[in-house]
Amino acid sequence: MNTKTTVIDPGQLESQFGYCDKIAAFWQSQGRTPTAYVETYGCQQNEADSEKLRGYLAQCGYQIVQEAEGADVVILNTCAIREHAEQRVFGNLGALTHTKRRHPGQKIFLCGCMAGQTVVSDRIKASYPHVDGVFSTHHLWQFPEILWKVLNQKKRQFYIADEPGSIAEGIPQVRDSRLKAWVSIMYGCNNFCTYCIVPYVRGRERSRRPEDILAECRALAESGVKEITLLGQNVNSYGKDLDCGVDFADLLEQIALIPGDFLIRFMTSHPRDASQKLFDTMAKYDKIAKQLHLPFQSGSSRILKAMNRHYDRETYLEKVRYAKQVMPSLVLTSDVIVGFPGETEEEFQETLSLIQQVHYDSLFTFIFSPRPGTPAAKMEDPTPKEEKNRRFDQLCAVQNAISEEIHRSYVGKTLRCLVDGKDKDFLTARTEGGRLVRFRGEEKLIGTYQFITITGATTWSLTGEWSQS
Ligand code: SAH
Ligand code: SF4
Ligand code: F3S
């Protein structure tokens, strides 16, 4: 399903900067610095989009603040992956009526994946009159125009037309961290896993041009960033829409060749497209972290077929076997869904046995949540909720024991870790595989790589001692 990827014309983006100038001039004429708050739900893709929203806001003269109370602009960048995620947003959106009452000039926006669903925009139109603007991910690049219209025309704005999807290069970004950076290499998804809403709200798969990605990574490396995480719903199909002869493994290699002391991570890999070439490339370069997030979703080949995942249990296990063979220190994580419609106890046991066989470092575990408009939401689902909860608890217990066992095996090892922050009396650091380590040390170590000897372990994290060697 290759559609042609289009890049937003630089002239069109220029016109957005024109709106930024007009908004900045407006606030200057008011004689004060306006403030803005962006709240992010969902995955790293949304985190990366929020950095762009903050970039635009900064260019419009806004100061970024950490709470909605009193802010001139509030943006909720939302997630639609499960029902619970949407309920949280509607709850928080409701609460904003009070902040707006206390600060009547406040402008409230809803964007992100929920905004890509007409059921959501219809509900906002009808029942949330305090929301001033709604825009889907396809319209994020037009945010200055939307904000200008809200400020100027005093009219609610809905930018929710379903676009085939394009790419906007050159949106300014205010990054959350000076140490770690997200770099989106592609947007959207073509996979249509039967349970998943993402292809409907983020559109078709489209890849950024390799030269744009490389330029961004080069600039990040030069600015001293220590970790670059490449983002896409299915990074392994990178480049298929571009016909430029660069696949994901090639791109990884080119980024690994950029000079500088930094690590490269990426997510997410779809098991169908994860190739030996990818694993060989990971093994070849020290700069590529030996960490792989490879969601399996279910251990049952029948369920995988019903999910439209295009691989079976055996192919998945074979890929994991190869990856571990070429990268013995690989840290492997995954996503799993419990209680997909029609999942039997036997099929659930297959999921448990796969977990035990692979021995994941950690897992993101989910109970199936029907998403209106997806095929799985219409499938017969006779398993009671209590039974799904029981399976979920059992699965978590199995995984927690494995995580603890793997963490214990770290004790006594000395590892090179990136010191990335503070947590009460401890400094925090990440191993190459992304495991969290707490240790005592001086704050000046934050932002550097240090050797830490692991002295203790729990299911969730490691403790260690700074080793100067
Ligand atoms: N593109 C990634 C996943 C993005 S969504 C991939 O294909 O691996 C993150 C995770 O949310 C998925 O891997 C899946 O485990 C879970 N998920 C997605 N839709 C869901 C649903 N309807 N109910 C429960 N979990 C879901
Ligand atoms: Fe959703 Fe599947 Fe695409 Fe991942 S690959 S975003 S689970 S449709
Ligand atoms: Fe959620 Fe959208 Fe990410 S639905 S998980 S924020 S792509």
Coordinates of C-alpha atoms and ligand atoms in Angstrom, one line a residue:
M1 CA 0.0 0.0 0.0
N2 CA 2.6 2.5 -1.1
T3 CA 1.2 6.0 -1.5
K4 CA 3.5 8.8 -2.5
T5 CA 4.9 10.7 0.4
T6 CA 4.6 14.5 0.1
V7 CA 6.6 17.1 2.0
I8 CA 4.8 20.3 3.0
D9 CA 6.0 23.0 0.7
P10 CA 8.6 25.3 2.5
G11 CA 6.5 28.3 1.5
Q12 CA 3.5 26.9 3.3
L13 CA 5.6 26.4 6.5
E14 CA 6.9 30.0 6.0
S15 CA 3.4 31.2 6.2
Q16 CA 3.0 29.5 9.6
F17 CA 6.1 31.4 10.8
G18 CA 4.3 34.5 9.6
Y19 CA 1.4 33.7 12.0
C20 CA 4.0 33.2 14.8
D21 CA 5.3 36.7 14.2
K22 CA 1.8 38.2 14.2
I23 CA 1.0 36.4 17.5
A24 CA 4.3 37.5 19.1
A25 CA 3.5 41.1 18.0
F26 CA 0.0 40.9 19.4
W27 CA 1.4 39.9 22.9
Q28 CA 4.0 42.6 22.7
S29 CA 1.3 45.1 22.1
Q30 CA -0.4 43.8 25.3
G31 CA 2.8 44.4 27.2
R32 CA 3.2 41.0 28.8
T33 CA 4.7 37.6 28.2
P34 CA 2.0 35.0 27.6
T35 CA 2.3 31.4 29.1
A36 CA 1.4 28.0 27.7
Y37 CA 1.0 24.5 29.1
V38 CA 1.2 21.3 27.0
E39 CA 0.1 18.0 28.5
T40 CA 1.1 14.9 26.7
Y41 CA -0.6 11.5 26.8
G42 CA 0.4 8.3 25.1
C43 CA 3.6 7.2 23.4
Q44 CA 6.9 8.8 22.4
Q45 CA 5.5 9.9 19.1
N46 CA 3.2 12.2 21.0
E47 CA 6.2 13.4 23.2
A48 CA 8.0 14.3 20.0
D49 CA 5.0 16.1 18.7
S50 CA 4.6 18.1 21.9
E51 CA 8.2 19.3 21.5
K52 CA 7.2 20.8 18.2
L53 CA 4.1 22.4 19.7
R54 CA 6.4 24.0 22.3
G55 CA 8.7 25.0 19.6
Y56 CA 5.9 26.9 17.8
L57 CA 4.7 28.4 21.1
A58 CA 8.1 29.7 21.9
Q59 CA 8.3 31.2 18.5
C60 CA 4.9 32.9 19.1
G61 CA 6.4 34.5 22.3
Y62 CA 4.9 32.1 24.9
Q63 CA 6.7 31.0 28.0
I64 CA 6.3 27.3 28.7
V65 CA 4.9 26.6 32.1
Q66 CA 4.3 23.4 34.1
E67 CA 0.6 23.7 35.0
A68 CA -2.7 24.6 33.3
E69 CA -3.8 27.0 36.1
G70 CA -3.5 30.5 34.8
A71 CA -1.8 29.6 31.5
D72 CA -3.0 31.6 28.4
V73 CA -2.9 28.5 26.3
V74 CA -3.5 24.9 27.3
I75 CA -3.0 22.0 24.9
L76 CA -3.9 18.4 25.6
N77 CA -2.0 16.2 23.2
T78 CA -4.0 13.0 23.4
C79 CA -3.8 9.2 23.0
A80 CA -6.6 6.9 21.7
I81 CA -4.9 3.5 22.1
R82 CA -7.2 2.3 24.8
E83 CA -10.6 3.4 26.2
H84 CA -9.0 4.2 29.6
A85 CA -6.6 6.7 27.9
E86 CA -9.6 8.5 26.3
Q87 CA -11.6 8.6 29.6
R88 CA -8.7 10.2 31.4
V89 CA -8.5 13.0 28.8
F90 CA -12.3 13.6 28.9
G91 CA -12.0 13.8 32.7
N92 CA -9.1 16.3 32.6
L93 CA -10.8 18.3 29.8
G94 CA -13.9 18.6 32.0
A95 CA -11.8 19.9 34.9
L96 CA -10.4 22.6 32.7
T97 CA -13.8 24.4 32.7
H98 CA -12.8 25.5 36.2
T99 CA -9.4 26.8 35.3
K100 CA -10.9 28.7 32.4
R101 CA -13.6 30.2 34.6
R102 CA -10.8 31.6 36.8
H103 CA -8.9 32.8 33.8
P104 CA -11.5 33.6 31.1
G105 CA -8.9 34.5 28.4
Q106 CA -7.5 31.0 28.5
K107 CA -7.5 29.2 25.1
I108 CA -7.9 25.4 25.3
F109 CA -6.9 23.0 22.5
L110 CA -7.2 19.3 22.0
C111 CA -4.9 17.5 19.5
G112 CA -3.1 14.2 19.0
C113 CA -4.6 10.8 18.2
M114 CA -8.1 11.3 19.8
A115 CA -8.6 14.4 17.7
G116 CA -8.3 12.2 14.6
Q117 CA -11.7 10.6 15.4
T118 CA -14.9 12.3 14.4
V119 CA -16.8 10.8 17.3
V120 CA -14.4 12.7 19.5
S121 CA -14.6 16.1 17.7
D122 CA -18.4 15.7 17.5
R123 CA -18.5 15.2 21.3
I124 CA -16.3 18.3 21.8
K125 CA -18.4 20.4 19.5
A126 CA -21.6 19.4 21.4
S127 CA -20.5 19.1 25.0
Y128 CA -17.2 20.9 25.7
P129 CA -17.9 24.5 24.6
H130 CA -14.8 25.7 26.6
V131 CA -12.5 24.0 24.1
D132 CA -11.4 26.6 21.5
G133 CA -9.6 24.4 19.0
V134 CA -9.3 20.7 17.9
F135 CA -6.7 19.5 15.4
S136 CA -5.6 16.1 14.3
T137 CA -1.9 15.0 14.0
H138 CA -2.1 15.8 10.2
H139 CA -2.7 19.5 11.0
L140 CA -0.1 20.0 13.8
W141 CA 2.1 21.9 11.4
Q142 CA -0.7 24.5 11.0
F143 CA -0.9 25.2 14.8
P144 CA 0.2 28.9 14.6
E145 CA -2.6 29.5 12.0
I146 CA -5.1 27.8 14.3
L147 CA -4.0 29.7 17.3
W148 CA -4.1 33.0 15.4
K149 CA -7.6 32.4 14.3
V150 CA -8.7 31.5 17.8
L151 CA -7.2 34.7 19.2
N152 CA -8.4 36.9 16.4
Q153 CA -11.7 35.5 15.0
K154 CA -13.0 34.6 18.5
K155 CA -14.4 31.4 16.8
R156 CA -13.8 27.8 17.6
Q157 CA -11.5 26.0 15.1
F158 CA -11.7 22.4 14.0
Y159 CA -8.8 21.2 11.8
I160 CA -9.8 17.5 11.6
A161 CA -10.1 16.7 7.9
D162 CA -8.7 13.2 7.2
E163 CA -5.6 13.8 5.1
P164 CA -3.6 11.2 3.3
G165 CA -0.6 12.4 5.3
S166 CA 2.4 14.5 4.5
I167 CA 5.6 15.5 6.2
A168 CA 6.5 18.9 7.5
E169 CA 10.3 19.6 7.8
G170 CA 11.6 22.5 9.8
I171 CA 9.1 23.0 12.6
P172 CA 11.0 24.4 15.5
Q173 CA 11.4 22.1 18.6
V174 CA 11.8 22.8 22.3
R175 CA 13.3 19.5 23.5
D176 CA 12.6 18.3 27.0
S177 CA 16.1 17.1 27.6
R178 CA 19.5 18.2 26.5
L179 CA 20.8 14.6 27.0
K180 CA 18.2 12.5 25.1
A181 CA 16.4 13.3 21.9
W182 CA 13.5 11.8 20.0
V183 CA 13.8 11.8 16.3
S184 CA 10.8 10.7 14.3
I185 CA 11.9 9.0 11.2
M186 CA 8.5 8.1 9.9
Y187 CA 4.8 8.8 10.6
G188 CA 1.6 6.7 10.4
C189 CA 1.1 3.0 10.0
N190 CA -0.1 0.7 7.2
N191 CA -0.4 -2.5 9.3
F192 CA -4.0 -2.4 10.4
C193 CA -3.6 -4.8 13.3
T194 CA -7.2 -5.6 13.9
Y195 CA -7.3 -4.2 17.5
C196 CA -5.4 -1.0 16.8
I197 CA -6.7 2.5 16.2
V198 CA -3.3 4.0 15.1
P199 CA -3.6 3.7 11.3
Y200 CA -7.0 5.4 11.5
V201 CA -5.8 8.4 13.5
R202 CA -2.2 8.8 12.2
G203 CA -2.7 7.9 8.6
R204 CA -0.6 6.0 6.1
E205 CA 3.1 5.2 6.6
R206 CA 5.4 8.0 5.4
S207 CA 9.1 8.3 5.8
R208 CA 11.2 11.4 6.2
R209 CA 14.0 11.7 3.7
P210 CA 17.3 10.2 4.9
E211 CA 19.2 13.5 4.4
D212 CA 16.8 15.3 6.7
I213 CA 17.1 12.7 9.4
L214 CA 20.9 12.6 9.1
A215 CA 21.1 16.4 9.3
E216 CA 19.0 16.4 12.5
C217 CA 21.1 13.6 14.1
R218 CA 24.3 15.3 13.1
A219 CA 23.2 18.6 14.8
L220 CA 22.1 16.7 17.9
A221 CA 25.4 14.9 18.2
E222 CA 27.3 18.2 17.7
S223 CA 25.1 19.8 20.5
G224 CA 26.3 17.0 22.9
V225 CA 23.2 14.8 23.0
K226 CA 24.0 11.4 24.4
E227 CA 21.1 9.3 23.3
I228 CA 19.1 9.5 20.1
T229 CA 15.9 7.4 19.9
L230 CA 14.5 6.9 16.4
L231 CA 10.7 6.8 16.4
G232 CA 8.2 5.2 14.1
Q233 CA 5.2 2.8 14.6
N234 CA 7.1 0.2 12.5
V235 CA 10.6 1.5 11.9
N236 CA 11.5 -1.6 9.9
S237 CA 9.4 -0.5 7.0
Y238 CA 11.3 2.8 6.9
G239 CA 11.9 4.0 3.3
K240 CA 9.5 1.7 1.5
D241 CA 7.4 4.7 0.4
L242 CA 10.5 6.7 -0.8
D243 CA 12.1 4.4 -3.3
C244 CA 15.5 5.9 -2.3
G245 CA 17.3 2.6 -1.8
V246 CA 17.8 3.2 2.0
D247 CA 16.1 0.8 4.3
F248 CA 16.0 1.0 8.1
A249 CA 19.3 -0.9 8.6
D250 CA 21.0 1.4 6.1
L251 CA 19.7 4.4 7.9
L252 CA 20.9 3.1 11.3
E253 CA 24.3 2.4 9.9
Q254 CA 24.6 6.0 8.5
I255 CA 23.6 7.5 11.8
A256 CA 26.1 5.2 13.6
L257 CA 28.8 6.6 11.4
I258 CA 28.2 10.2 12.7
P259 CA 31.1 11.2 14.9
G260 CA 30.4 11.8 18.6
D261 CA 29.9 9.9 21.9
F262 CA 26.2 8.9 21.7
L263 CA 24.0 5.9 21.7
I264 CA 21.2 5.1 19.2
R265 CA 18.0 3.4 20.2
F266 CA 14.8 2.9 18.2
M267 CA 11.2 1.8 18.5
T268 CA 9.1 0.1 17.5
S269 CA 10.1 -2.9 15.5
H270 CA 7.4 -5.0 13.9
P271 CA 8.4 -8.6 14.1
R272 CA 7.2 -9.3 10.5
D273 CA 9.8 -6.9 9.1
A274 CA 12.6 -7.3 11.6
S275 CA 15.4 -8.7 9.4
Q276 CA 18.7 -10.5 9.9
K277 CA 20.3 -7.4 8.2
L278 CA 18.9 -5.2 11.0
F279 CA 20.2 -7.5 13.7
D280 CA 23.6 -7.8 12.0
T281 CA 23.8 -4.0 11.7
M282 CA 22.9 -3.6 15.4
A283 CA 25.6 -6.1 16.3
K284 CA 28.3 -4.3 14.2
Y285 CA 28.2 -0.9 15.7
D286 CA 29.0 0.0 19.3
K287 CA 26.9 3.2 18.9
I288 CA 23.7 1.2 18.5
A289 CA 22.4 0.1 21.9
K290 CA 21.9 -3.6 22.2
Q291 CA 18.3 -3.1 23.1
L292 CA 15.3 -4.3 21.1
H293 CA 11.6 -3.7 21.7
L294 CA 9.9 -6.4 19.7
P295 CA 6.2 -6.6 20.5
F296 CA 4.8 -10.2 20.1
Q297 CA 1.2 -9.4 21.3
S298 CA 0.3 -13.1 21.7
G299 CA 2.0 -16.5 21.9
S300 CA -0.7 -18.2 19.9
S301 CA -0.4 -18.4 16.1
R302 CA -4.2 -18.5 15.7
I303 CA -4.6 -15.3 17.7
L304 CA -1.7 -13.6 15.8
K305 CA -3.6 -14.4 12.6
A306 CA -6.8 -12.9 14.0
M307 CA -4.8 -9.8 15.0
N308 CA -3.5 -9.6 11.4
R309 CA 0.1 -9.5 12.6
H310 CA 1.6 -11.5 9.6
Y311 CA 3.9 -13.7 11.6
D312 CA 3.4 -16.8 13.7
R313 CA 4.9 -18.0 17.0
E314 CA 7.7 -20.0 15.3
T315 CA 8.9 -17.2 13.0
Y316 CA 8.9 -14.8 16.0
L317 CA 10.9 -17.2 18.1
E318 CA 13.3 -17.8 15.3
K319 CA 13.9 -14.0 14.9
V320 CA 14.6 -13.7 18.6
R321 CA 17.0 -16.7 18.5
Y322 CA 19.0 -15.0 15.7
A323 CA 19.0 -11.6 17.4
K324 CA 20.3 -13.2 20.7
Q325 CA 22.9 -15.2 18.8
V326 CA 24.5 -12.1 17.2
M327 CA 24.0 -9.9 20.3
P328 CA 24.5 -12.0 23.4
S329 CA 24.0 -9.0 25.7
L330 CA 20.7 -8.0 24.1
V331 CA 18.1 -6.5 26.3
L332 CA 14.7 -7.6 25.0
T333 CA 11.4 -6.0 25.8
S334 CA 7.9 -6.4 24.3
D335 CA 4.2 -5.6 24.3
V336 CA 1.5 -8.2 24.9
I337 CA -2.3 -8.1 24.8
V338 CA -4.3 -10.4 27.1
G339 CA -7.9 -11.2 26.4
F340 CA -8.1 -10.6 22.6
P341 CA -11.6 -11.6 21.5
G342 CA -12.0 -15.4 21.5
E343 CA -8.6 -16.1 23.3
T344 CA -9.0 -19.4 25.0
E345 CA -7.2 -20.5 28.2
E346 CA -5.0 -22.7 26.1
E347 CA -4.0 -19.8 23.9
F348 CA -3.3 -17.7 26.9
Q349 CA -1.0 -20.5 28.2
E350 CA 0.8 -20.3 24.9
T351 CA 1.5 -16.6 25.6
L352 CA 2.8 -17.6 29.1
S353 CA 5.1 -20.2 27.6
L354 CA 6.4 -17.8 25.0
I355 CA 7.3 -15.4 27.8
Q356 CA 9.1 -18.1 29.7
Q357 CA 10.9 -19.2 26.6
V358 CA 12.1 -15.8 25.5
H359 CA 12.9 -14.5 29.0
Y360 CA 12.1 -10.8 28.4
D361 CA 13.8 -8.2 30.5
S362 CA 10.5 -6.4 30.8
L363 CA 7.1 -6.3 29.3
F364 CA 4.3 -3.8 28.6
T365 CA 1.1 -5.7 29.4
F366 CA -2.3 -4.7 28.2
I367 CA -5.9 -6.0 28.5
F368 CA -7.6 -5.9 25.1
S369 CA -9.7 -2.7 24.8
P370 CA -12.2 -2.6 22.0
R371 CA -11.6 0.5 19.8
P372 CA -14.7 1.6 17.8
G373 CA -14.1 1.4 14.1
T374 CA -11.5 -1.4 14.3
P375 CA -12.3 -5.0 13.2
A376 CA -11.6 -6.6 16.6
A377 CA -14.2 -4.4 18.2
K378 CA -16.8 -6.3 16.3
M379 CA -15.5 -9.8 17.0
E380 CA -17.3 -12.0 19.4
D381 CA -15.7 -11.8 22.9
P382 CA -17.3 -14.3 25.3
T383 CA -14.5 -14.2 27.9
P384 CA -15.8 -12.4 31.1
K385 CA -13.8 -9.4 32.4
E386 CA -12.9 -11.2 35.6
E387 CA -11.3 -14.0 33.7
K388 CA -9.3 -11.5 31.6
N389 CA -8.2 -9.8 34.8
R390 CA -7.1 -13.2 36.2
R391 CA -5.0 -13.9 33.1
F392 CA -3.5 -10.5 33.3
D393 CA -2.5 -10.9 36.9
Q394 CA -1.0 -14.3 36.2
L395 CA 1.0 -13.0 33.3
C396 CA 2.3 -10.1 35.3
A397 CA 3.4 -12.4 38.1
V398 CA 5.3 -14.6 35.6
Q399 CA 7.0 -11.7 34.0
N400 CA 7.9 -10.0 37.3
A401 CA 9.7 -13.1 38.5
I402 CA 11.7 -13.2 35.2
S403 CA 12.5 -9.5 35.4
E404 CA 13.8 -9.9 38.9
E405 CA 15.8 -12.9 38.0
I406 CA 17.5 -11.1 35.1
H407 CA 18.1 -8.1 37.2
R408 CA 19.8 -10.2 39.9
S409 CA 22.2 -11.5 37.3
Y410 CA 23.5 -8.0 37.0
V411 CA 24.8 -7.9 40.6
G412 CA 28.6 -7.7 40.6
K413 CA 28.9 -6.4 37.1
T414 CA 30.4 -3.0 36.3
L415 CA 28.6 -1.3 33.5
R416 CA 29.0 1.9 31.5
C417 CA 25.8 4.0 32.1
L418 CA 24.5 7.4 31.2
V419 CA 23.8 9.4 34.3
D420 CA 20.6 11.1 33.4
G421 CA 19.0 12.7 36.5
K422 CA 18.2 12.7 40.2
D423 CA 15.7 10.9 42.3
K424 CA 15.6 12.0 46.0
D425 CA 19.1 11.2 47.4
F426 CA 20.1 9.2 44.4
L427 CA 21.4 9.8 40.9
T428 CA 19.7 7.9 38.2
A429 CA 21.4 6.3 35.2
R430 CA 20.6 4.0 32.3
T431 CA 22.6 0.9 31.2
E432 CA 23.1 0.5 27.5
G433 CA 20.1 -1.8 27.5
G434 CA 18.0 0.9 29.0
R435 CA 17.8 -0.5 32.6
L436 CA 17.4 2.0 35.4
V437 CA 20.2 2.2 38.0
R438 CA 20.2 4.3 41.2
F439 CA 23.4 5.2 42.9
R440 CA 24.9 7.8 45.1
G441 CA 27.1 10.4 43.5
E442 CA 27.7 14.1 42.8
E443 CA 25.3 16.0 40.7
K444 CA 28.0 17.1 38.3
L445 CA 28.0 13.5 37.0
I446 CA 24.6 14.1 35.3
G447 CA 25.1 14.2 31.6
T448 CA 28.2 12.0 31.5
Y449 CA 28.8 8.3 31.0
Q450 CA 30.2 6.6 34.2
F451 CA 31.1 3.1 35.2
I452 CA 28.8 1.7 37.9
T453 CA 29.1 -1.5 39.8
I454 CA 25.7 -3.1 40.4
T455 CA 25.1 -4.1 44.0
G456 CA 21.4 -4.8 44.2
A457 CA 18.3 -5.6 42.1
T458 CA 14.5 -5.5 42.2
T459 CA 11.9 -6.3 39.6
W460 CA 12.0 -2.8 38.3
S461 CA 15.5 -1.4 38.8
L462 CA 19.1 -1.8 39.9
T463 CA 21.1 -0.1 42.6
G464 CA 24.9 0.4 42.3
E465 CA 28.0 2.1 43.4
W466 CA 30.0 4.6 41.3
S467 CA 33.2 3.0 40.2
Q468 CA 35.9 5.4 39.1
S469 CA 37.8 2.8 37.0
Ligands
SAH1 N1 3.4 0.2 16.6 C1 3.7 -0.5 17.8 C2 2.6 -0.4 18.8 C3 2.0 0.9 19.2 S1 0.7 0.8 20.3 C4 3.8 -2.0 17.4 O1 3.1 -2.4 16.4 O2 4.4 -2.7 18.0 C5 1.5 0.1 21.7 C6 0.9 -1.2 22.2 O3 -0.4 -0.9 22.7 C7 0.7 -2.3 21.2 O4 1.9 -2.9 20.9 C8 -0.3 -3.2 21.8 O5 0.3 -4.1 22.6 C9 -1.1 -2.2 22.7 N2 -2.5 -2.0 22.1 C10 -2.8 -1.4 20.9 N3 -4.1 -1.4 20.7 C11 -4.7 -2.0 21.8 C12 -6.0 -2.3 22.2 N4 -7.0 -2.0 21.4 N5 -6.2 -2.9 23.4 C13 -5.1 -3.2 24.2 N6 -3.9 -2.9 23.8 C14 -3.6 -2.3 22.7
SF4_2 FE1 -1.0 -0.5 15.7 FE2 -0.1 -2.7 14.5 FE3 0.5 -0.3 13.5 FE4 1.6 -1.1 15.7 S1 1.9 -2.0 13.7 S2 0.7 0.9 15.3 S3 -0.1 -2.3 16.7 S4 -1.6 -1.2 13.6
F3S3 FE1 -1.5 6.7 21.6 FE2 -1.3 7.8 19.3 FE3 0.8 6.8 20.4 S1 -2.9 6.4 19.9 S2 0.1 5.1 21.7 S3 -0.4 8.5 21.2 S4 0.4 6.9 18.2

